[in-house]
mmCIF file of C-alpha atoms in Angstrom:
data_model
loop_
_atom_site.group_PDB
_atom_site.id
_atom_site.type_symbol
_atom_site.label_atom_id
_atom_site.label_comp_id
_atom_site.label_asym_id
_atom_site.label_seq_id
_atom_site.Cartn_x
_atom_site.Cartn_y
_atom_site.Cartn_z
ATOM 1 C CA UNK L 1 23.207 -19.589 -39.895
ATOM 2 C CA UNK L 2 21.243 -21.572 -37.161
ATOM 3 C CA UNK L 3 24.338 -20.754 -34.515
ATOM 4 C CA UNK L 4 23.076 -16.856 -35.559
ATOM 5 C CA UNK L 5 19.283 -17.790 -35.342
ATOM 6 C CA UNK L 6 20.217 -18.994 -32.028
ATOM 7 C CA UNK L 7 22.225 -16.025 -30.844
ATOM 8 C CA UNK L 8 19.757 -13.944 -31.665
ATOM 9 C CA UNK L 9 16.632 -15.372 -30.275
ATOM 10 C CA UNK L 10 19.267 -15.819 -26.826
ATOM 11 C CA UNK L 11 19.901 -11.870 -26.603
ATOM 12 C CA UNK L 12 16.562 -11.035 -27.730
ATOM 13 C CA UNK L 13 15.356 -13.507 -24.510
ATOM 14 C CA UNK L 14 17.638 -11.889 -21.997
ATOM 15 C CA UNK L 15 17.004 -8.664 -22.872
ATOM 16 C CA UNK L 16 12.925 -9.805 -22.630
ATOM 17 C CA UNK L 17 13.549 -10.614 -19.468
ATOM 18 C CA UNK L 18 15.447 -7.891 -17.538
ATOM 19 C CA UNK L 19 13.449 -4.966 -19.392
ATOM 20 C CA UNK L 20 10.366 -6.467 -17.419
ATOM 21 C CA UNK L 21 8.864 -4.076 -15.614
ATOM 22 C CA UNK L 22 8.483 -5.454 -11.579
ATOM 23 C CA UNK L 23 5.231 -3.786 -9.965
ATOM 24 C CA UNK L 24 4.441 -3.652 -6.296
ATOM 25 C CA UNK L 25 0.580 -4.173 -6.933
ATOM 26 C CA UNK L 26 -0.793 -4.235 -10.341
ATOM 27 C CA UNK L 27 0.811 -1.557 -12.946
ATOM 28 C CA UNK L 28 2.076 0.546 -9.780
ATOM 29 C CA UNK L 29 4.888 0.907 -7.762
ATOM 30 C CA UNK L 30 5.824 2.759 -4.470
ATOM 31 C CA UNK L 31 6.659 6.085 -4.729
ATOM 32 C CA UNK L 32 5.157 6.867 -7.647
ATOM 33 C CA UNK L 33 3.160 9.749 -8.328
ATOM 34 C CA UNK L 34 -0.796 10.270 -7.983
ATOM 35 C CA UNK L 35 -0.457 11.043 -11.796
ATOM 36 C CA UNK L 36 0.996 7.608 -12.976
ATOM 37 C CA UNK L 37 -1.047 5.996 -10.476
ATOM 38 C CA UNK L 38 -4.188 7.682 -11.778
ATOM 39 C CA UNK L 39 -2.994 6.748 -15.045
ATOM 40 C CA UNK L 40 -2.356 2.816 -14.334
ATOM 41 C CA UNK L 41 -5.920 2.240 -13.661
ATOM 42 C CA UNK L 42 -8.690 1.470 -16.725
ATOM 43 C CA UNK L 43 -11.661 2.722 -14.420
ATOM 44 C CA UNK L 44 -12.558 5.983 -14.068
ATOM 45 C CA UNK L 45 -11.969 6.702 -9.374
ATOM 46 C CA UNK L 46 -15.193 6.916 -7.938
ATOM 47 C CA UNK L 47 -13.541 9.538 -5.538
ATOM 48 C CA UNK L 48 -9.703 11.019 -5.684
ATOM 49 C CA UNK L 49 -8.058 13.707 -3.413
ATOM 50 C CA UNK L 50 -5.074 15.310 -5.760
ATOM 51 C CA UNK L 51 -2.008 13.868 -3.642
ATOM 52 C CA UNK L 52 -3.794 12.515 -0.717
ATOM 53 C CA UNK L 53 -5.768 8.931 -1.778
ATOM 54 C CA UNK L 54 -7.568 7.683 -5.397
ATOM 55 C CA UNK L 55 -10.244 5.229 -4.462
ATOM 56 C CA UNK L 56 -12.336 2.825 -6.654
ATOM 57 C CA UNK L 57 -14.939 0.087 -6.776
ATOM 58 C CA UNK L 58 -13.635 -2.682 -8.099
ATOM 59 C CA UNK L 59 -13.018 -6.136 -8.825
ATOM 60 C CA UNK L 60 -10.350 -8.356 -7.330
ATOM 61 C CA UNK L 61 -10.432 -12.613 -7.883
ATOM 62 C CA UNK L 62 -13.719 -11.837 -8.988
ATOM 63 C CA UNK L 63 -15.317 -10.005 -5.865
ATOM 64 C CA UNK L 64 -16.321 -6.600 -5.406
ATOM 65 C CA UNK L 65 -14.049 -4.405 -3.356
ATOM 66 C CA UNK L 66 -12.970 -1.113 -2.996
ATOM 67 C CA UNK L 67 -9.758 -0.736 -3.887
ATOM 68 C CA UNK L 68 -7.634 2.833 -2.107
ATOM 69 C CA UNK L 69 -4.119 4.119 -2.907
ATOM 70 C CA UNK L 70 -2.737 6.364 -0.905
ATOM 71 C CA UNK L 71 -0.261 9.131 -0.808
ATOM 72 C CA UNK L 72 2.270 10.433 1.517
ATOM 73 C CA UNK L 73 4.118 13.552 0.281
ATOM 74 C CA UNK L 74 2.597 12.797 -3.038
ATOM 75 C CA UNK L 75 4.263 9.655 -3.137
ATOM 76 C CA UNK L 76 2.373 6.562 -3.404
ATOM 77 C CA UNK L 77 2.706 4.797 0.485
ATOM 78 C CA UNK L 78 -0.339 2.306 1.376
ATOM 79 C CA UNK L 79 -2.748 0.366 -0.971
ATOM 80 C CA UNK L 80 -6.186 -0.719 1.033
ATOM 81 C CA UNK L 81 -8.802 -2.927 -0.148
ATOM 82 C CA UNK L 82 -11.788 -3.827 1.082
ATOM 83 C CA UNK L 83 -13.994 -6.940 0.479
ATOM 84 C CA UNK L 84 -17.104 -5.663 2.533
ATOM 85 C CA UNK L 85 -20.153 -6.477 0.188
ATOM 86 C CA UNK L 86 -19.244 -10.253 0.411
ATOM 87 C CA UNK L 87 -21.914 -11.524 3.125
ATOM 88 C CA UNK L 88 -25.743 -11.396 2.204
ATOM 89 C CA UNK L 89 -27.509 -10.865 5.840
ATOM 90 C CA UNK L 90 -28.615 -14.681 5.863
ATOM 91 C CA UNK L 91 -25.066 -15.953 5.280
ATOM 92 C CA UNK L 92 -22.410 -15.785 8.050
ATOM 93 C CA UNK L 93 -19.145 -18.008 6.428
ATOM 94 C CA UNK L 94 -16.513 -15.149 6.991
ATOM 95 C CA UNK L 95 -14.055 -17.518 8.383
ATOM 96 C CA UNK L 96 -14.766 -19.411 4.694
ATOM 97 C CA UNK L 97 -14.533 -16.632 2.791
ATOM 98 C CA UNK L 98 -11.060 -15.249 4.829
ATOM 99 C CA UNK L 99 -9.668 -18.685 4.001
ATOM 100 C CA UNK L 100 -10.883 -18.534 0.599
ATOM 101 C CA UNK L 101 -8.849 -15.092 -0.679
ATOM 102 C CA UNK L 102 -6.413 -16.420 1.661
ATOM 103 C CA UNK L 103 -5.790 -19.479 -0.586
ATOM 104 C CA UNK L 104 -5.652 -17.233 -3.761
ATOM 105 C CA UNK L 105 -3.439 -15.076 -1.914
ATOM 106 C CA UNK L 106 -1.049 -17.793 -1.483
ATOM 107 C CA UNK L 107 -1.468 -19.119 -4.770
ATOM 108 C CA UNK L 108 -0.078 -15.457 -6.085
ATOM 109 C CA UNK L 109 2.298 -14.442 -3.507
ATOM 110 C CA UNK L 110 3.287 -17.748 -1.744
ATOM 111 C CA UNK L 111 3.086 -19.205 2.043
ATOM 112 C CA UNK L 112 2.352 -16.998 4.142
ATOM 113 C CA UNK L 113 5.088 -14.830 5.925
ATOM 114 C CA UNK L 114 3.046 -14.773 9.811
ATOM 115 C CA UNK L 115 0.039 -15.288 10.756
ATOM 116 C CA UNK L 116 -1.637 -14.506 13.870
ATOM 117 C CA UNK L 117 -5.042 -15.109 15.177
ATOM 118 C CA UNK L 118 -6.153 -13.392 18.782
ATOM 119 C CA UNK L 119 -8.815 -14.548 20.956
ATOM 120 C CA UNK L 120 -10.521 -11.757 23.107
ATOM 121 C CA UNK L 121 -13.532 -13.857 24.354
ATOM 122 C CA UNK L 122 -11.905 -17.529 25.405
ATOM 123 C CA UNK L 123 -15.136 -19.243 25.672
ATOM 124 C CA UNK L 124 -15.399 -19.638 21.485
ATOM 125 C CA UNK L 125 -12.209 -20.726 20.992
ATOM 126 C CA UNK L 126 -11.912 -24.244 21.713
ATOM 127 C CA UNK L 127 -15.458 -24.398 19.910
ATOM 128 C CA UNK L 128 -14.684 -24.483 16.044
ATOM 129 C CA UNK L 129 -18.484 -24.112 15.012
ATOM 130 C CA UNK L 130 -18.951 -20.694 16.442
ATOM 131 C CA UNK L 131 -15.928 -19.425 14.396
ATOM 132 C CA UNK L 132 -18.416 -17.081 12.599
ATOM 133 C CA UNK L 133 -20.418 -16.401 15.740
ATOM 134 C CA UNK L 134 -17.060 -15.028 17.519
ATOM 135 C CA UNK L 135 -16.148 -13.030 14.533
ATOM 136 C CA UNK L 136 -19.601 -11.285 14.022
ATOM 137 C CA UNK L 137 -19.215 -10.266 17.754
ATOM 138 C CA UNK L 138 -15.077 -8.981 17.234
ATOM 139 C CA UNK L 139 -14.402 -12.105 19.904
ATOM 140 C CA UNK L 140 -11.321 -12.951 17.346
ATOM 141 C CA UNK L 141 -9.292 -11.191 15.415
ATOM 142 C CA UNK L 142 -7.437 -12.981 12.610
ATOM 143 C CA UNK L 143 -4.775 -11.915 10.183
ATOM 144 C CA UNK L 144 -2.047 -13.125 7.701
ATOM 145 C CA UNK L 145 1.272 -11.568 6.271
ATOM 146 C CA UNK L 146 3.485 -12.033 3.652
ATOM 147 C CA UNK L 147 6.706 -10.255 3.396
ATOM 148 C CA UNK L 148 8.075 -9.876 0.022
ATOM 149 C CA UNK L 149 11.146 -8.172 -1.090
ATOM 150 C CA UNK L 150 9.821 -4.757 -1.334
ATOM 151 C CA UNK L 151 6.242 -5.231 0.029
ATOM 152 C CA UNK L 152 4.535 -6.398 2.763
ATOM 153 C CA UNK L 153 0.701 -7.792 2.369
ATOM 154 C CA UNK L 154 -1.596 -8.243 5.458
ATOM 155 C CA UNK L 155 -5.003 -9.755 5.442
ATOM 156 C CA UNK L 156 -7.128 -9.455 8.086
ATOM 157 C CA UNK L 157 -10.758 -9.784 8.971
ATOM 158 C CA UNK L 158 -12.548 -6.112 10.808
ATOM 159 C CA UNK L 159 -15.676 -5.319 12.058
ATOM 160 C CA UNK L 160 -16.846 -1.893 12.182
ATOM 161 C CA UNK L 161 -18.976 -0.278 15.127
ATOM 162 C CA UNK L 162 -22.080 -1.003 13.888
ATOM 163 C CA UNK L 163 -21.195 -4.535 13.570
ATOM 164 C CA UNK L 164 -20.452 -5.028 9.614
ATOM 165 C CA UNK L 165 -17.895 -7.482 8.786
ATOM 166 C CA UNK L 166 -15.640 -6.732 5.885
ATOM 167 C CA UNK L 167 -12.098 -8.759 4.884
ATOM 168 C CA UNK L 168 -9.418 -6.511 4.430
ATOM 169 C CA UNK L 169 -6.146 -6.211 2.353
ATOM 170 C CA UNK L 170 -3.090 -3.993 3.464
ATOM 171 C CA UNK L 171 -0.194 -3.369 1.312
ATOM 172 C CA UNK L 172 3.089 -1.851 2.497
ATOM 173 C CA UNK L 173 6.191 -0.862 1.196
ATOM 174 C CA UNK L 174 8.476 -2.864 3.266
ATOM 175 C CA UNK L 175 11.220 -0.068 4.559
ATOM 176 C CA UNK L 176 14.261 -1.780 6.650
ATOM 177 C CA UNK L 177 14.954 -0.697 9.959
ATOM 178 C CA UNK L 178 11.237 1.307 10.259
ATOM 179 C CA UNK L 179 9.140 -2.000 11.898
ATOM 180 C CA UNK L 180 10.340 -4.963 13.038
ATOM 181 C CA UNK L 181 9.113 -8.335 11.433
ATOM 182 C CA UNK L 182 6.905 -8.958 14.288
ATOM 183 C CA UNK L 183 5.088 -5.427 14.376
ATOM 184 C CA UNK L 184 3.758 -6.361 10.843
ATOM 185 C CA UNK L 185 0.973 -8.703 11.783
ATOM 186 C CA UNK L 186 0.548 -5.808 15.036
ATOM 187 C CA UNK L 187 0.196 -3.034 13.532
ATOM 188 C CA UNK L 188 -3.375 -2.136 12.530
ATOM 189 C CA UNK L 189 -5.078 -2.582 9.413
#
């Protein structure tokens, strides 16, 4: 009887564990239609294009964002999130706050794949302090990557042309033979 009790509880394990469903972000995968997308989220979009993009304001480790899926051929292709409501005028700690949803990046998705950080103004760069200073003034641009199996995740810090800093989120579905490892970190956010 406990040799039974035993068999059973093994099968009912291993079939547990290969009838888990694997998402690319959240309850979504690539490819899939703006309908099932649509349908994955628990918030109502607060803008959608039938096909093209679904966007929402959202929540992600517990800071606001906007949160963007996008479509190519009605399939879903890119996922973008922004984290541009996180610096009150009298704070400037982007650099902090990068390093921060780094860290819970890595925590989730593990060390990161590249990273890459660009200095287009030399004199801030040997000068640690003014990391936010050279940000705030697009003197730096810094970004991370990790490649997973079918996805590839880059962080990265923008400024827009009126000078408002936002930390950004790229995810990719990782097609061989279309970019070369190296063009990853490259390629624009």
């Amino acid at each position: 009887m406990k040799k039974a009790i035993i068999l059973l509880l093994l099968i009912f394990s291993a079939v547990t564990l290969f009838s888990e469903e694997q998402y690319d972000f959240r309850k979504v995968k690539w490819g899939m239609s703006f309908e099932e997308v649509l349908k994955s989220e628990n918030i109502n979009p607060k803008s959608s294009m039938k096909d093209e993009y679904i966007s929402y304001n959202d929540s992600i480790f517990f800071k606001d964002c906007n949160l963007n899926y996008y479509f190519f051929e009605g399939k879903l292709s890119r996922i973008f999130i922004s984290f541009g409501d996180l610096f009150p005028l009298e704070k400037n700690n982007y650099f902090e706050e990068y390093n921060e949803i780094k860290k819970l990046y890595e925590k989730r998705y593990g060390k990161v794949s590249k990273s890459q950080t660009i200095w287009y103004n030399k004199k801030f760069k040997n000068n640690p302090d003014r990391i936010n200073e050279a940000i705030s003034k697009n003197h730096v641009n810094i970004g991370d990557a990790w490649i997973l199996e079918k996805t590839v995740i880059s962080l990265g810090i923008v400024v827009n042309d009126s000078g408002k800093v936002s930390i950004v989120v790229l995810y990719k579905e990782k097609i061989e033979g279309t970019m070369s490892e190296k063009d990853y970190l490259s390629d624009k956010i």
